[in-house]
PDB file of C-alpha atoms in Angstrom:
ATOM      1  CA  UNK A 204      52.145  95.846  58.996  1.00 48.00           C
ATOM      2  CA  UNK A 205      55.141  96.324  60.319  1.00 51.00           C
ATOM      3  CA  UNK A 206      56.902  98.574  62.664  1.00 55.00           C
ATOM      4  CA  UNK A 207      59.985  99.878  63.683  1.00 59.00           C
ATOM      5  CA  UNK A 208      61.191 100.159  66.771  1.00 59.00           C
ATOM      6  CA  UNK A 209      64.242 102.241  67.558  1.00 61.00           C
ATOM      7  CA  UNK A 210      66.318 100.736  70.906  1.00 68.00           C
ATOM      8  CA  UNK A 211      68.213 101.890  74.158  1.00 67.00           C
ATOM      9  CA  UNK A 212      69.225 105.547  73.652  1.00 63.00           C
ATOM     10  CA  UNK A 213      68.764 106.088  69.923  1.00 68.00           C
ATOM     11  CA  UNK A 214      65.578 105.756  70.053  1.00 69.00           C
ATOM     12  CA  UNK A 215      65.924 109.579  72.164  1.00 68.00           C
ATOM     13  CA  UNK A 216      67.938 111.243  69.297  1.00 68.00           C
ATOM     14  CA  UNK A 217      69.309 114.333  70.842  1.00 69.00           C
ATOM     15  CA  UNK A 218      67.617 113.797  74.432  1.00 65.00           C
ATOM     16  CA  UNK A 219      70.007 111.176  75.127  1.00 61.00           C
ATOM     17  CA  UNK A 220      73.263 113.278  74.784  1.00 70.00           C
ATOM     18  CA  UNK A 221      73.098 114.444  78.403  1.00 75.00           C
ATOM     19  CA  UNK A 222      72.323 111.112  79.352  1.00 78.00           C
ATOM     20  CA  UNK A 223      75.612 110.006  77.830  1.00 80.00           C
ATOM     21  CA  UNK A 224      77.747 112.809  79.611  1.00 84.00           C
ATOM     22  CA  UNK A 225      76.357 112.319  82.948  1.00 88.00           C
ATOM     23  CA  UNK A 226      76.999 107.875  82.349  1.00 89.00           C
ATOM     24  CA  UNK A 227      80.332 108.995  81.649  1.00 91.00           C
ATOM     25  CA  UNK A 228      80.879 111.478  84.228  1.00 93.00           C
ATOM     26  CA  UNK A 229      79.678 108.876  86.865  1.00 95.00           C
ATOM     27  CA  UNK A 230      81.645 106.612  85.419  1.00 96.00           C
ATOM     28  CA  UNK A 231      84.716 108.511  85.528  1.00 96.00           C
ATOM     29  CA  UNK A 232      84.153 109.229  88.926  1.00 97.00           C
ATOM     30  CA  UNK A 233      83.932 105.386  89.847  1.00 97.00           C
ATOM     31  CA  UNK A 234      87.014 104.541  88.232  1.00 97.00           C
ATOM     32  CA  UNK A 235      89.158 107.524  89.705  1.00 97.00           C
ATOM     33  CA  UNK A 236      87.142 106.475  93.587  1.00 97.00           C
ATOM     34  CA  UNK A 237      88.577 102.912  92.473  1.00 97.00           C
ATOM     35  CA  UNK A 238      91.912 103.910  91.955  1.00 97.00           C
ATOM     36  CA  UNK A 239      92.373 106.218  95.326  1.00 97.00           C
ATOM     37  CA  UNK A 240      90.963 103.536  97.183  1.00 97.00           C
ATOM     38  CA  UNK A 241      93.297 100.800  95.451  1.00 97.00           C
ATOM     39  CA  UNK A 242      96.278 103.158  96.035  1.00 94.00           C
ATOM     40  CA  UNK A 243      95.496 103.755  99.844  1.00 92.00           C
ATOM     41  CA  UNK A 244      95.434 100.136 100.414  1.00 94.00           C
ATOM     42  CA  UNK A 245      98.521  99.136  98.564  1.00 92.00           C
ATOM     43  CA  UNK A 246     100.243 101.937 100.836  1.00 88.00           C
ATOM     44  CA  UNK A 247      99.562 100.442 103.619  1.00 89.00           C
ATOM     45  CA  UNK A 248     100.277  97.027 102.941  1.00 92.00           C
ATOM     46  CA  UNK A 249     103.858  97.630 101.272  1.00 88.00           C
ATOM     47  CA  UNK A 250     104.291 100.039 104.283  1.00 88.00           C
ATOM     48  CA  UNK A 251     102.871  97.750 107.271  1.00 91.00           C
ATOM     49  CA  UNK A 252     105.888  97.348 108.864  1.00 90.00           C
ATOM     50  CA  UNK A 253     106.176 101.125 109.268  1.00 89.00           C
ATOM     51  CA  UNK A 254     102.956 101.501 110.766  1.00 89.00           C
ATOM     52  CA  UNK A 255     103.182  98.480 113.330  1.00 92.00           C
ATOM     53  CA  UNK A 256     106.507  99.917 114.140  1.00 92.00           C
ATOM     54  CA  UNK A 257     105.063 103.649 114.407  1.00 89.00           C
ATOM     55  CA  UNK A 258     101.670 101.958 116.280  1.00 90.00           C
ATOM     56  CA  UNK A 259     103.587 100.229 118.790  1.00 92.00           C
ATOM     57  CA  UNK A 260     106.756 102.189 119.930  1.00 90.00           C
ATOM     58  CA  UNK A 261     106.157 103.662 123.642  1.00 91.00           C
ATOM     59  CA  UNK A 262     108.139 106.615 123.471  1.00 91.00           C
ATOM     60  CA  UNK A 263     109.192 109.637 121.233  1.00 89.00           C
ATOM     61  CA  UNK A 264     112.804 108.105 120.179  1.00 91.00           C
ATOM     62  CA  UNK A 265     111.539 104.535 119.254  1.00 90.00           C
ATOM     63  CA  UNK A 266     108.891 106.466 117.275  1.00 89.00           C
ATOM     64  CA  UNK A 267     111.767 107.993 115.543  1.00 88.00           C
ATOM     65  CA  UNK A 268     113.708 104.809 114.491  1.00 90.00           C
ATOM     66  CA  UNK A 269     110.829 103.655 112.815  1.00 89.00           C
ATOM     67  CA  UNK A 270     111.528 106.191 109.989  1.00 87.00           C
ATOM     68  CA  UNK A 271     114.327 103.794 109.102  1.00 88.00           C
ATOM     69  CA  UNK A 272     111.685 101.258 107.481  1.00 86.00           C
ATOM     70  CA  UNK A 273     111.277 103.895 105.088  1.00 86.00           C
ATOM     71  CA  UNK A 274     112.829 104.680 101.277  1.00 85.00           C
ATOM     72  CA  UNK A 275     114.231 107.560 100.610  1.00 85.00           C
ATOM     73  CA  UNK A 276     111.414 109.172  98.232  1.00 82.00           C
ATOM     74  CA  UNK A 277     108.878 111.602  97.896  1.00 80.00           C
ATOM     75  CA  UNK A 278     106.002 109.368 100.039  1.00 78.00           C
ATOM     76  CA  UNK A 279     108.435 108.162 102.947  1.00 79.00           C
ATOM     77  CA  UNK A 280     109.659 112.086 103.090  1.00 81.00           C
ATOM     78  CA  UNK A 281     105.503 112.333 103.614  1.00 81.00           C
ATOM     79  CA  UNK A 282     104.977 109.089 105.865  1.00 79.00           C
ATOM     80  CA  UNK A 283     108.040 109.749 108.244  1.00 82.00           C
ATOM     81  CA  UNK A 284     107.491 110.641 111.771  1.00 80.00           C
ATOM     82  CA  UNK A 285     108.353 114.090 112.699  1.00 82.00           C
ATOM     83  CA  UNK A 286     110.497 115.490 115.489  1.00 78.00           C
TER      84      UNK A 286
END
């Protein structure tokens, strides 16, 4: 006699589909929580001199020339120190 035996998620048919959506979903989710994480990191290591600079001025106008450690883009328009 022998049987067959269906494995992992086949052997569910059409109960497994929102199995498969909510692996991916999570999955998804991981990746992009990867990826913001990764990103805030590599910001503040390619900006660390900025933020000792910003950290450790004493006063309002040496807070100020520390916006000179940043480029001229859309994230050091975001990063600089305000008036």
């Amino acid at each position: 006699m022998c049987i067959r035996h269906r494995a992992g998620l086949a052997a569910l048919g059409d109960a497994a589909r929102p199995q498969r959506t909510a692996a991916a979903s999570g999955l998804v989710t991981a990746c992009l929580a990867l990826l913001l994480a990764a990103g805030s990191y590599t910001v503040q290591l390619v900006y660390k001199d900025f933020y000792v600079c910003r950290d450790d001025a004493l006063t309002q106008a040496a807070e100020l020339q520390c916006n000179t450690l940043l480029p001229d883009n859309v994230l050091g328009k975001l990063l600089e120190v305000k008036q």
